[in-house]
Short mmCIF file of C-alpha atoms and ligand atoms in Angstrom, two decimals:
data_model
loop_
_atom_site.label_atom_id
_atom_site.label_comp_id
_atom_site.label_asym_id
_atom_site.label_seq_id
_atom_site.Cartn_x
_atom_site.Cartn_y
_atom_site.Cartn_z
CA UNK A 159 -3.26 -12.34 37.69
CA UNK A 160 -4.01 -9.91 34.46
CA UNK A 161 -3.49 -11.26 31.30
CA UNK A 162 -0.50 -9.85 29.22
CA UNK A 163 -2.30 -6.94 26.90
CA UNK A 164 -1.32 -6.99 23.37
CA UNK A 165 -2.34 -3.92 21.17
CA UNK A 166 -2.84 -3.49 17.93
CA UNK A 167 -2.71 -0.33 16.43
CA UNK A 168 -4.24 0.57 12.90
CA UNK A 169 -7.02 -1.41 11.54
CA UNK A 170 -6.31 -1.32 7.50
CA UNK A 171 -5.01 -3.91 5.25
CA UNK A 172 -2.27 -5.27 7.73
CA UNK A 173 -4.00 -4.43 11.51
CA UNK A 174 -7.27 -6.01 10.63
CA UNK A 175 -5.64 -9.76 10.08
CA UNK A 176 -2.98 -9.43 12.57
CA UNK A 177 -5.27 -8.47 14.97
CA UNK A 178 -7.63 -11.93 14.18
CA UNK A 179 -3.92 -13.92 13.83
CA UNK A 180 -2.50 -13.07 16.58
CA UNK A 181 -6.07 -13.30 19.01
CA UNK A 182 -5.75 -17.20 17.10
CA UNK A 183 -2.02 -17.41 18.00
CA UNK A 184 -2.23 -16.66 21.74
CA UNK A 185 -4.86 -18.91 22.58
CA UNK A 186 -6.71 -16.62 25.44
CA UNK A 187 -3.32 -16.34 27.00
CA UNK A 188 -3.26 -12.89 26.53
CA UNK A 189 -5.86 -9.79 25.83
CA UNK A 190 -5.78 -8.44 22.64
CA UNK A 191 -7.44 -5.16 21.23
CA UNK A 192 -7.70 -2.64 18.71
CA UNK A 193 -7.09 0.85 18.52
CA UNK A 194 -8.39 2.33 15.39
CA UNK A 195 -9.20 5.55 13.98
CA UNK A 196 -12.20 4.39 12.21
CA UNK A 197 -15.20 1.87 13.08
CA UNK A 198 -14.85 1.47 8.92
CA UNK A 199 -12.41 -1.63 7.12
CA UNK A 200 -11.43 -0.51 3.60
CA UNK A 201 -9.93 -2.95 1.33
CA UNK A 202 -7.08 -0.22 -0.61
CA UNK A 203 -5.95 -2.06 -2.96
CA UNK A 204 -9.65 -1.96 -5.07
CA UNK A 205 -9.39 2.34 -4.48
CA UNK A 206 -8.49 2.76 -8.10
CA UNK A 207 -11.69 0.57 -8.88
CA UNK A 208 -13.73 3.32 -6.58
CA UNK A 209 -11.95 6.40 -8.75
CA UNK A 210 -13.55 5.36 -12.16
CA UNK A 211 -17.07 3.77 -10.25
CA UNK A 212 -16.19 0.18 -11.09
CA UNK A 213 -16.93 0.09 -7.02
CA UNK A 214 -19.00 1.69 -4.93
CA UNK A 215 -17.04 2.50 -1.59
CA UNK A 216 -19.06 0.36 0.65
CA UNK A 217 -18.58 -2.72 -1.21
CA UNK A 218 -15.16 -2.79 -0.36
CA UNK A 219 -15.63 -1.47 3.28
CA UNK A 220 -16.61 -3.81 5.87
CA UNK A 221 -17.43 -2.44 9.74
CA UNK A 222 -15.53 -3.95 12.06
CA UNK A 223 -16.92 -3.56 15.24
CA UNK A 224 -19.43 -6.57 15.70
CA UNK A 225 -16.52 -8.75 14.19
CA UNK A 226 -14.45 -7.84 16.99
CA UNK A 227 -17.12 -8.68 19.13
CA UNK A 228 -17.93 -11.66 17.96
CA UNK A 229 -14.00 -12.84 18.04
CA UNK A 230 -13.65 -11.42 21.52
CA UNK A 231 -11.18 -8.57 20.66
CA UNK A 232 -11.09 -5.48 22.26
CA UNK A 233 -11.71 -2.41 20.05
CA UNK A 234 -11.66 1.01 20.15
CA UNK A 235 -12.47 4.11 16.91
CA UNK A 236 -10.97 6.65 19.25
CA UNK A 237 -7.64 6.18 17.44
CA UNK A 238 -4.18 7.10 18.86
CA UNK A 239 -3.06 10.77 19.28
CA UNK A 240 0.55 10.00 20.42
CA UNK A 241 2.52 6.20 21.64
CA UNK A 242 4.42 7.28 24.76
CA UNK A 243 6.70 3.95 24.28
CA UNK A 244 8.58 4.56 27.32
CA UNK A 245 5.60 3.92 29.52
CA UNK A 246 4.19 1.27 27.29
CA UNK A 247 0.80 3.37 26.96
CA UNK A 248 -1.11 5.12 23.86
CA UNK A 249 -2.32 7.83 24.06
CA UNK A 250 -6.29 8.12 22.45
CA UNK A 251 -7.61 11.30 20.92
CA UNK A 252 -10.08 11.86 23.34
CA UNK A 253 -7.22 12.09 26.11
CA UNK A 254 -7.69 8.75 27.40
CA UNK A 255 -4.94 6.03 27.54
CA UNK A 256 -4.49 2.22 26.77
CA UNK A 257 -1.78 0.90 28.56
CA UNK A 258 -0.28 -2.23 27.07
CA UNK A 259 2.36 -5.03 27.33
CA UNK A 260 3.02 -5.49 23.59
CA UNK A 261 2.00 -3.24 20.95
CA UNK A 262 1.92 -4.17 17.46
CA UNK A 263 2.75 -0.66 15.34
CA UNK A 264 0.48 -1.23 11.56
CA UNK A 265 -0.61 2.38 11.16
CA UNK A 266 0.18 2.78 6.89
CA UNK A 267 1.57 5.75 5.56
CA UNK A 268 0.97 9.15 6.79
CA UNK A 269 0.86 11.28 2.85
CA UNK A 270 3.07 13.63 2.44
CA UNK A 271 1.09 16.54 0.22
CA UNK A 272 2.47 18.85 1.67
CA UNK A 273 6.22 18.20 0.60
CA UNK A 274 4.78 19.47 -3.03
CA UNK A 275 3.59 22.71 -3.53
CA UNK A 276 0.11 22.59 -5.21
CA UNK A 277 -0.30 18.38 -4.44
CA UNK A 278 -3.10 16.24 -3.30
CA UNK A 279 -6.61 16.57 -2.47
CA UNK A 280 -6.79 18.69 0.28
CA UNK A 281 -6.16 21.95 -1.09
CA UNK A 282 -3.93 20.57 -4.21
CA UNK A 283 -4.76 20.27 -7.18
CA UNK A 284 -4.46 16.39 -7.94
CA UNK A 285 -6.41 13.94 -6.93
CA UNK A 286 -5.88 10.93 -4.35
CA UNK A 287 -6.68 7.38 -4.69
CA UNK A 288 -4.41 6.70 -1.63
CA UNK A 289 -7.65 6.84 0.46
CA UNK A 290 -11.21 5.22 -0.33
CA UNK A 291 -12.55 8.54 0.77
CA UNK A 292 -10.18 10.41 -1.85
CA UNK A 293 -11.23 7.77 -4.31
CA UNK A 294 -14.61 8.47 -4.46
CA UNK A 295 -13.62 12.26 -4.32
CA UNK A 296 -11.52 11.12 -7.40
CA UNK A 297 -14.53 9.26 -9.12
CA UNK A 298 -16.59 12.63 -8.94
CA UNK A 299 -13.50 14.81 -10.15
CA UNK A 300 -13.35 12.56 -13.39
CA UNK A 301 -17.23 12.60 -14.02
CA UNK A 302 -16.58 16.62 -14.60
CA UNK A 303 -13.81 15.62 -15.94
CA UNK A 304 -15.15 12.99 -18.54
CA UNK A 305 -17.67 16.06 -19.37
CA UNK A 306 -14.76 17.97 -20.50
CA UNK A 307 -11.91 16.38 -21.63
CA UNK A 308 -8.44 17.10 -21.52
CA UNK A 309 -5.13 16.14 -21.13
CA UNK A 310 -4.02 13.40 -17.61
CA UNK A 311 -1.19 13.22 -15.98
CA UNK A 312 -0.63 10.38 -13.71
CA UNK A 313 2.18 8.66 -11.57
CA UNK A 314 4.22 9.26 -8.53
CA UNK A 315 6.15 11.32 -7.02
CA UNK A 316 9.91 12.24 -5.55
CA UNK A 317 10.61 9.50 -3.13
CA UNK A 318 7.37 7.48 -3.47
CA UNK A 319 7.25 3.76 -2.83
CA UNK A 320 3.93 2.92 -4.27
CA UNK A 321 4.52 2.67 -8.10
CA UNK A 322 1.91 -0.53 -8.70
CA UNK A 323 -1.44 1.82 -8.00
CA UNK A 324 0.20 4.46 -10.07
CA UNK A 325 0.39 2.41 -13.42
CA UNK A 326 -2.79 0.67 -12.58
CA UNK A 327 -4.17 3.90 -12.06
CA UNK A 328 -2.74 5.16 -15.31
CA UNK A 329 -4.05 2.03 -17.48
CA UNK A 330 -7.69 1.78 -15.93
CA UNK A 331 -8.43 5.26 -16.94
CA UNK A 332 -7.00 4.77 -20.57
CA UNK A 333 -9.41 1.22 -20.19
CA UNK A 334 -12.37 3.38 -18.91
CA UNK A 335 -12.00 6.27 -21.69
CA UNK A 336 -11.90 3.83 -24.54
CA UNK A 337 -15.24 2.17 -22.94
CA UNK A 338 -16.50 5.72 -23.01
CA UNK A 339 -15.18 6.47 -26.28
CA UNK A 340 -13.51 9.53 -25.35
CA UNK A 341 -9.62 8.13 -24.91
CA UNK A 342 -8.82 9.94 -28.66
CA UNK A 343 -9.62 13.27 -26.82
CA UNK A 344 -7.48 12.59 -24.08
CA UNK A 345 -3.40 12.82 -24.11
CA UNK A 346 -1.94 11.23 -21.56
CA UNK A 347 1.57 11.53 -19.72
CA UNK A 348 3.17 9.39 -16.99
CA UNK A 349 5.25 10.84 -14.61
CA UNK A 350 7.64 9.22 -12.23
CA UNK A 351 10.46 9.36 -10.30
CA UNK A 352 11.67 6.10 -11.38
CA UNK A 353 14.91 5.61 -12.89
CA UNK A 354 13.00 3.51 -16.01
CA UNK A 355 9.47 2.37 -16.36
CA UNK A 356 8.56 -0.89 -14.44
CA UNK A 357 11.52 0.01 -11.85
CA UNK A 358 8.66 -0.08 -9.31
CA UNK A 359 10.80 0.40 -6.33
CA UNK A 360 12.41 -2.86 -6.58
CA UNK A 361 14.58 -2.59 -9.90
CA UNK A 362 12.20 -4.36 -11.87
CA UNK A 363 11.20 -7.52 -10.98
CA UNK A 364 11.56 -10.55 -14.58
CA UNK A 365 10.23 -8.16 -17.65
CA UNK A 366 8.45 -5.56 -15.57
CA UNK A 367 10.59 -2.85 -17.56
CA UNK A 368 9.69 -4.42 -21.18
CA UNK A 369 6.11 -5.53 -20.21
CA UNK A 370 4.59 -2.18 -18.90
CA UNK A 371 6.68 -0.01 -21.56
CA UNK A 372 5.02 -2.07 -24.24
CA UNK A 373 1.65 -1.54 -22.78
CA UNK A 374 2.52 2.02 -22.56
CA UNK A 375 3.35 2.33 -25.64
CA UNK A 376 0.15 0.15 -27.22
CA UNK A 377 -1.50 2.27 -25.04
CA UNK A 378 -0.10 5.82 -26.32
CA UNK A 379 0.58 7.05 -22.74
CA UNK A 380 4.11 8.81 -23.38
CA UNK A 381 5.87 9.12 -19.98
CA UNK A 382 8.78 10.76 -18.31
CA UNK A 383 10.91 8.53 -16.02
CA UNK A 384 13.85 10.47 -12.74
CA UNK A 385 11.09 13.45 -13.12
CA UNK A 386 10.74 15.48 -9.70
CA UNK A 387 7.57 17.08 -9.66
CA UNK A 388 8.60 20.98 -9.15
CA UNK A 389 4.76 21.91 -7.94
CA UNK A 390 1.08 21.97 -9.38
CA UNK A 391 -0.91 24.78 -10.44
CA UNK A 392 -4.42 24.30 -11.34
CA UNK A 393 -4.47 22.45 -14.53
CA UNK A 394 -0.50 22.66 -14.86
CA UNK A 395 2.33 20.42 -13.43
CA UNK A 396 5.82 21.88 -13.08
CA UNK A 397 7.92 18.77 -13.99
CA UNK A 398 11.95 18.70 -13.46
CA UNK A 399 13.74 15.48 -15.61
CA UNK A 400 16.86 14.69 -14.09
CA UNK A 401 19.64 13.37 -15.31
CA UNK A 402 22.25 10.43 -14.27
CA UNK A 403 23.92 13.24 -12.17
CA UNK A 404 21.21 14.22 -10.30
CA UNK A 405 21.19 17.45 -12.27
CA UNK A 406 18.05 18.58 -14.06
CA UNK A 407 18.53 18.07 -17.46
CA UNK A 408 15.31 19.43 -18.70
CA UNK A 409 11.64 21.25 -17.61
CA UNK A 410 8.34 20.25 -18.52
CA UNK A 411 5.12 22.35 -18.23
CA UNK A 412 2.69 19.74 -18.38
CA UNK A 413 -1.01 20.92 -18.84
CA UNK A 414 -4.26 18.77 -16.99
CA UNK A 415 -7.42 18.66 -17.25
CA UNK A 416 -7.35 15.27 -14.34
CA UNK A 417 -4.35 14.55 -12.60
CA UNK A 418 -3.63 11.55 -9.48
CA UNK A 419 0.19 11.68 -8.36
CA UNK A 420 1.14 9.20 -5.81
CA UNK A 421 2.77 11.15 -2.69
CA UNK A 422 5.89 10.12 -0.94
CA UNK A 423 5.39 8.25 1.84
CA UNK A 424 6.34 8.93 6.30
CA UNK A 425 5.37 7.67 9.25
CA UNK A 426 1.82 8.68 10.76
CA UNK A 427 2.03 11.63 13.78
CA UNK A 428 1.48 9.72 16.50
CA UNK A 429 4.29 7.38 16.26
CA UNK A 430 6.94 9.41 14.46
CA UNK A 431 9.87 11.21 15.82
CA UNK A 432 10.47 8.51 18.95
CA UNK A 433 14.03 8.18 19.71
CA UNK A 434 15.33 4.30 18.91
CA UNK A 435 11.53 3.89 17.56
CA UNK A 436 11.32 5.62 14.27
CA UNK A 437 13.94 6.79 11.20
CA UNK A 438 14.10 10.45 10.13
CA UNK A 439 10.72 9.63 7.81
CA UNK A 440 8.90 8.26 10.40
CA UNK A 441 8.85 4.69 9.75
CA UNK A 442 9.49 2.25 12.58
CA UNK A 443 12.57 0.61 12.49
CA UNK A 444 12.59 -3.34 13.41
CA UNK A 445 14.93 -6.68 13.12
CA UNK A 446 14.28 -9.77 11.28
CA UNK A 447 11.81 -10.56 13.76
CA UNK A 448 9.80 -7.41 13.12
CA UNK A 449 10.44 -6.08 16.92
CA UNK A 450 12.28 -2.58 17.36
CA UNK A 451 15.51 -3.06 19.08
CA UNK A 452 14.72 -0.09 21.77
CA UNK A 453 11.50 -1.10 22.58
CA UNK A 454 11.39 -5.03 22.66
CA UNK A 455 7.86 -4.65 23.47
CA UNK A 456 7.17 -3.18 20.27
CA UNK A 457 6.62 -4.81 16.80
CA UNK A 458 5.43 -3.14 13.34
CA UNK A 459 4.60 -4.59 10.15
CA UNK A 460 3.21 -3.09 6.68
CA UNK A 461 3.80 0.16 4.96
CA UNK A 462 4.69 1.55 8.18
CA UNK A 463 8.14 -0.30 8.78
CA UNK A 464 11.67 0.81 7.80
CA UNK A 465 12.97 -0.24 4.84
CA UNK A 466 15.97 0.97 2.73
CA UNK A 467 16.08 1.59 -0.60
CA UNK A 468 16.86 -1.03 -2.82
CA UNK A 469 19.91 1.19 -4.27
CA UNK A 470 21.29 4.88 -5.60
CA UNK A 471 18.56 6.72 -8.23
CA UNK A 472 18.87 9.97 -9.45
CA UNK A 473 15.38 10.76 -8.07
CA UNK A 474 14.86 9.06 -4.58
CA UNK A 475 12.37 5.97 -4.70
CA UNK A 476 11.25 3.88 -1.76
CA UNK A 477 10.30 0.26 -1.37
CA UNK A 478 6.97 -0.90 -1.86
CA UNK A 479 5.58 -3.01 0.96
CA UNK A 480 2.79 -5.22 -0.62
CA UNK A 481 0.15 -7.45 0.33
CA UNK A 482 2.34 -10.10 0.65
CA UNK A 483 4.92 -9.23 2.52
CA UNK A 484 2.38 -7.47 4.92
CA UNK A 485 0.87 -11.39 5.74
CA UNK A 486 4.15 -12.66 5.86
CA UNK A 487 5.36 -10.20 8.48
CA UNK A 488 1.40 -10.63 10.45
CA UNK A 489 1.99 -14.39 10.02
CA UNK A 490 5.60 -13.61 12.02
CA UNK A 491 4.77 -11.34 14.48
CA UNK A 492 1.86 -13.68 15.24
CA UNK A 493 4.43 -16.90 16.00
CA UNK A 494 7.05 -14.17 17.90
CA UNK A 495 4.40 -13.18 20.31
CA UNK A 496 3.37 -16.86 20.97
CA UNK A 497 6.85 -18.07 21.94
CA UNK A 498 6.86 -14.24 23.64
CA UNK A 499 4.15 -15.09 25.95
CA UNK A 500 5.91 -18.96 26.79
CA UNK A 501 8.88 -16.73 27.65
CA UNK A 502 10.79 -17.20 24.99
CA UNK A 503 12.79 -15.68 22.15
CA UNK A 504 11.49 -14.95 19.40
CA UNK A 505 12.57 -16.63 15.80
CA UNK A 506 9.81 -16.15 13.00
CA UNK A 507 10.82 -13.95 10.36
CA UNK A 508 8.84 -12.82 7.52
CA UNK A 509 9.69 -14.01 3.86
CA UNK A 510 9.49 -10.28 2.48
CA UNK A 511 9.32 -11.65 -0.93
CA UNK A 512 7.01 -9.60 -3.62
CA UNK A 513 4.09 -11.32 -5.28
CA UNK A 514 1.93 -8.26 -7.36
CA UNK A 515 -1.15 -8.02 -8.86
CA UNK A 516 -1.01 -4.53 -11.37
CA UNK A 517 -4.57 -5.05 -13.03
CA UNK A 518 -5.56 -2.37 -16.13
CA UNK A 519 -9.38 -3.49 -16.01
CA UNK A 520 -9.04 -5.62 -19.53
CA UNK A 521 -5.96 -7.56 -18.47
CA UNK A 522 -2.78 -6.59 -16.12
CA UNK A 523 0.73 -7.82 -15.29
CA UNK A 524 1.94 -10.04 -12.23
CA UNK A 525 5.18 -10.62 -10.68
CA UNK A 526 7.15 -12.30 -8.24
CA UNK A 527 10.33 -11.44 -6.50
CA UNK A 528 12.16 -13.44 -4.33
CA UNK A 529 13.46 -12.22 -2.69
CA UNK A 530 12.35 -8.59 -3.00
CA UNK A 531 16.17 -7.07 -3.35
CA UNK A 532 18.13 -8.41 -6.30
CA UNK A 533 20.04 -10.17 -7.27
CA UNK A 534 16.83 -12.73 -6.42
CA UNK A 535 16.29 -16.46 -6.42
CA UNK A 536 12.94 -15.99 -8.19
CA UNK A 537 12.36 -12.94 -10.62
CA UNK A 538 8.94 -13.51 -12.65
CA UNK A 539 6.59 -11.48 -14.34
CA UNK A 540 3.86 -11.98 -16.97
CA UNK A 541 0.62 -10.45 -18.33
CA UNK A 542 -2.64 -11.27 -19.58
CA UNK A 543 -6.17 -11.08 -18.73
CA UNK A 544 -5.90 -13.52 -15.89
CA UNK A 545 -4.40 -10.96 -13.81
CA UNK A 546 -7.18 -8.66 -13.97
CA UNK A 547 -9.80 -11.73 -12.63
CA UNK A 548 -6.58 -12.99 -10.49
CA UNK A 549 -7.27 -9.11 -8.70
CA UNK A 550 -10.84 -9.33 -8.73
CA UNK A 551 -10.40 -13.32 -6.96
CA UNK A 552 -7.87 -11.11 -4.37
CA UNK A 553 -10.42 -8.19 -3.56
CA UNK A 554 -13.44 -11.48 -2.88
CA UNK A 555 -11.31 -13.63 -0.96
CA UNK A 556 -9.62 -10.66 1.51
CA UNK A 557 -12.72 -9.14 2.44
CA UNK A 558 -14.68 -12.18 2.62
CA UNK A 559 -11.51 -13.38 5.53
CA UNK A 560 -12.04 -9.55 7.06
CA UNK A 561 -15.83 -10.31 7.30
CA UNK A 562 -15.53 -13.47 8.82
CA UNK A 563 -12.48 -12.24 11.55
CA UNK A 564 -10.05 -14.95 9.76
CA UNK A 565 -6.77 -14.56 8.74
CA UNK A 566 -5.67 -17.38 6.38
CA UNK A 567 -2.67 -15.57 3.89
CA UNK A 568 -3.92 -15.07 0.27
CA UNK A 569 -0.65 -14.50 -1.52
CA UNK A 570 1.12 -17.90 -0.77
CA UNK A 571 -1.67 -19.36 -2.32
CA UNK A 572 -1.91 -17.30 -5.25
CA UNK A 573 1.72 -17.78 -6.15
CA UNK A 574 1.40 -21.76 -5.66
CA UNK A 575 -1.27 -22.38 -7.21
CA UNK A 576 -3.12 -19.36 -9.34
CA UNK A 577 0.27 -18.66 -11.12
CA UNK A 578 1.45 -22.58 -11.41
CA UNK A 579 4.68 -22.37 -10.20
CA UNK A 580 4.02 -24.67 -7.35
CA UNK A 581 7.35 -25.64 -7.33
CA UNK A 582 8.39 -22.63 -5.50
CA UNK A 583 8.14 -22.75 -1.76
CA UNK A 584 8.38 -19.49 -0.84
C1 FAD B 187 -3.98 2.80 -3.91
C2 FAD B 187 -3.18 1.66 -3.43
C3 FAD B 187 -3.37 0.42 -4.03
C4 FAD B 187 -2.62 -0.68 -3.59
N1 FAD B 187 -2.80 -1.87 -4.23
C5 FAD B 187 -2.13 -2.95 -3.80
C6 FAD B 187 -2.33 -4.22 -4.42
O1 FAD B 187 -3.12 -4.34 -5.34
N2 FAD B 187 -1.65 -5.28 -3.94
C7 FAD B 187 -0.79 -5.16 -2.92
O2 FAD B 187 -0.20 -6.16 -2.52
N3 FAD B 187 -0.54 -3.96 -2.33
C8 FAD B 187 -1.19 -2.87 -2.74
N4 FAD B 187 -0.96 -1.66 -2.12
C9 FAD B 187 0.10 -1.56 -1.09
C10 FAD B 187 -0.34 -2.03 0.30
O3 FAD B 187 -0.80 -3.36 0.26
C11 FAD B 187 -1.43 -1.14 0.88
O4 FAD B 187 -0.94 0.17 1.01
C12 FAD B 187 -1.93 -1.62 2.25
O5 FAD B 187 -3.12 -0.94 2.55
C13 FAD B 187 -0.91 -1.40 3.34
O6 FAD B 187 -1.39 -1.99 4.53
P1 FAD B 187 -1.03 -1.38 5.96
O7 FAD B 187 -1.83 -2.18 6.95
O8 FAD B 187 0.42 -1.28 6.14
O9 FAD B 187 -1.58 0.12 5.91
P2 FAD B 187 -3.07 0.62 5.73
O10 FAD B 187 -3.91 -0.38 5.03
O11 FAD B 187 -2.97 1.99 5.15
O12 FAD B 187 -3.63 0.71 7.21
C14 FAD B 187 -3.14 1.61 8.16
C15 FAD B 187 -4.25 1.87 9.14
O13 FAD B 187 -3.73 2.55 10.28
C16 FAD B 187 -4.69 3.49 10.68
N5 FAD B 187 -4.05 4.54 11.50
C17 FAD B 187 -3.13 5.45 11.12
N6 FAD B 187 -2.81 6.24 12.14
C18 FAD B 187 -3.54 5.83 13.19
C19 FAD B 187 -3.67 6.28 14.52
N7 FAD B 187 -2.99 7.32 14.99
N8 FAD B 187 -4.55 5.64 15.35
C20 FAD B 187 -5.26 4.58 14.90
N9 FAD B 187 -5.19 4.12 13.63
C21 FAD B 187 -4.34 4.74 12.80
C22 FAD B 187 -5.27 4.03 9.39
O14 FAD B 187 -6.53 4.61 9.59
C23 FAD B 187 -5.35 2.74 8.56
O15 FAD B 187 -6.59 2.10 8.73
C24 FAD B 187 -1.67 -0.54 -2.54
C25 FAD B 187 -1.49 0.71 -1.96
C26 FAD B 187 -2.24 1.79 -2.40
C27 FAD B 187 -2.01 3.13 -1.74
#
């Protein structure tokens, strides 16, 4: 008899390990494989590293297929055109199919540019660091940039749920024009749609709020907190500040000579708009076992899961999923599909607790939420130059695990023993 097929689809930050834990989980009872758009691993969290050349793309891109070889999964580049979930089959972009018996749903955030007239990369008129390819795309924007400087204006958008890359982004580049001697030619304006600085999607998390306005502020990058971005011109942003009531309150024409806004978030095309499978944005909705309630069959984890907002705002803002959550919810789905395959129901559920890493290049601040949604049980943050080589200690030990087809999570450890609060047993 055929072995049981279990998919993965999307081979980023979440795929890659789940893929490797869940091959380790199942023991050779069942066939597992990957179906990814790209032959190419990038590790995202070190993008805003690639924007200012502090990395070169391909040391923080590993190719996967020899790995997968070498572990005995099944992959495929083609990547996935559309999931037809009611007959448990993807459909590739060449036209082919891969049927399967469980498919695990990891495909990120599809970027929504478009919502914003005048946004993003392709076309816009901001840059991306979303992307490693729209990093290094970044990287040579600021070079011209750096030639000719100006005014930035960096942060994230109307209903965005990635705030951490957006301050990191904002404090490398004030790190990497001081280095250049250049930062006293360069005014520079935070945006957000966040109801207060160090909200970060999670209504602060310890002193996030006092910690990253200080910085700020040290820093002299003013900002602008509930601001909708109206649309982008070349070297203009059309800024709306809104007030408690939702109403804008006042209008800011803010000039640019560089410019990276974080875009809202929705689920990719091929998964989104499947009745029972997906909410109105796209993402795919699951219990506390990660497993949609329509389509048993089918589990998600990582950016590209449901989650509601942690509460009202005037602007919308959207949870971040981190790096630890995303291992905690692999590390589930991994222990569901075991007991899955011994025909049983499945129990694991994921911690979804927040442990971040926000590193400026000469220093950085770190946090812990547990759980993610307040009121919490644990609700830490500090700063120093340990989180900047606590990042760099992240980047090494993820890619060397990606490299060598092992999942092993990196965030439990961090938080027990990197940040010394080993009493907490997350
Ligand atoms: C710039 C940036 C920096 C971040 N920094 C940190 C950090 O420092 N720490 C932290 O904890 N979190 C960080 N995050 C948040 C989060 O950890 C990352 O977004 C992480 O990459 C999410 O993992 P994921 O697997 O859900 O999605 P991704 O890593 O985006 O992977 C999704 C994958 O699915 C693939 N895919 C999509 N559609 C298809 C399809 N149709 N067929 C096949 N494949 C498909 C994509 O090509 C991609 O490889 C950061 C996020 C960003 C954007």
């Amino acid at each position: 008899m055929d072995k049981p097929k279990i998919v993965v689809l999307g081979a980023g930050l979440g795929g890659t390990i789940a893929a490797y834990e869940i091959n380790a989980a199942v023991k050779g009872r069942a066939e597992v494989m990957m179906v990814s758009e790209s032959e190419t691993y990038s590790f995202v969290p070190s993008n805003p590293w690639v924007a200012v050349r502090w990395r070169e793309p391909e040391a923080i891109q590993v190719h996967l297929p020899p790995i997968f070889a070498k572990k005995k999964i099944g992959f495929t580049a083609l990547g996935a055109k559309r999931l037809h979930a009611s007959e448990k089959r993807l459909e590739l972009n060449d036209g082919s199919s891969v049927n399967y018996d469980y498919l695990v749903i990891v495909t990120g955030p599809d970027l929504a540019f478009d919502e914003i007239e005048g946004l993003g990369p392709h076309g816009g008129h901001t840059v991306s660091i979303c992307q490693t390819a729209h990093a290094s795309a970044a990287a040579e924007a600021f070079e011209r940039f750096v030639e000719n400087p100006g005014p930035i204006v960096v942060g994230a958008v109307q209903g965005a749920s990635c705030y951490g890359p957006a301050y990191e982004f904002a404090l490398i580049l004030d790190t990497e024009l001081r280095r250049r001697k250049i930062r006293d030619k360069v005014p520079m304006t935070f945006v957000t749609a966040e109801p207060y600085i160090g909200h970060l999607g999670l209504d602060g998390v310890g002193d996030t709020k006092g910690l990253l306005e200080s910085e700020m502020r040290e820093r002299h990058i003013k900002w602008i907190t509930n601001a909708k971005v109206a649309k982008v011109e070349a070297g203009m942003m059309h800024v709306e500040e809104v007030g408690e009531d939702g109403a804008v309150k006042k209008t800011h024409d803010l000039p640019f000579g560089f410019s990276m806004m974080l875009p809202a978030f929705r689920g990719v095309p091929a998964v989104r708009g499947i009745e029972g499978l997906t909410n109105p944005r796209g993402f795919i909705l699951v219990d506390k076992h990660q497993r949609n309630p329509a389509f048993p069959e089918i589990f998600a984890l990582g950016v590209c899961v449901a989650i509601p907002p942690t509460g009202p705002t005037p602007v919308p803002v959207g949870v971040p999923k981190t790096g630890f959550m995303i291992e905690s919810m692999v590390t589930a789905i991994a222990a569901n599909l075991d007991m899955v395959l011994d025909g049983k129901e499945p129990t694991a559920e994921a911690t979804w607790n927040a442990v971040c890493l926000a590193d400026f290049g000469d220093g950085g601040v770190a946090f812990v939420a547990q759980p993610q949604i307040p009121p919490r049980n644990v609700n830490w943050s500090a700063s120093g130059k340990w989180v900047h080589l606590a990042k760099i200690g992240f980047e090494k030990y993820f890619l060397r695990k990606v490299r060598k087809g092992e999942s092993e999570p990196f965030y439990e450890k961090l938080a027990l023993h990197v940040m010394g609060i080993r009493k907490l047993r997350m």
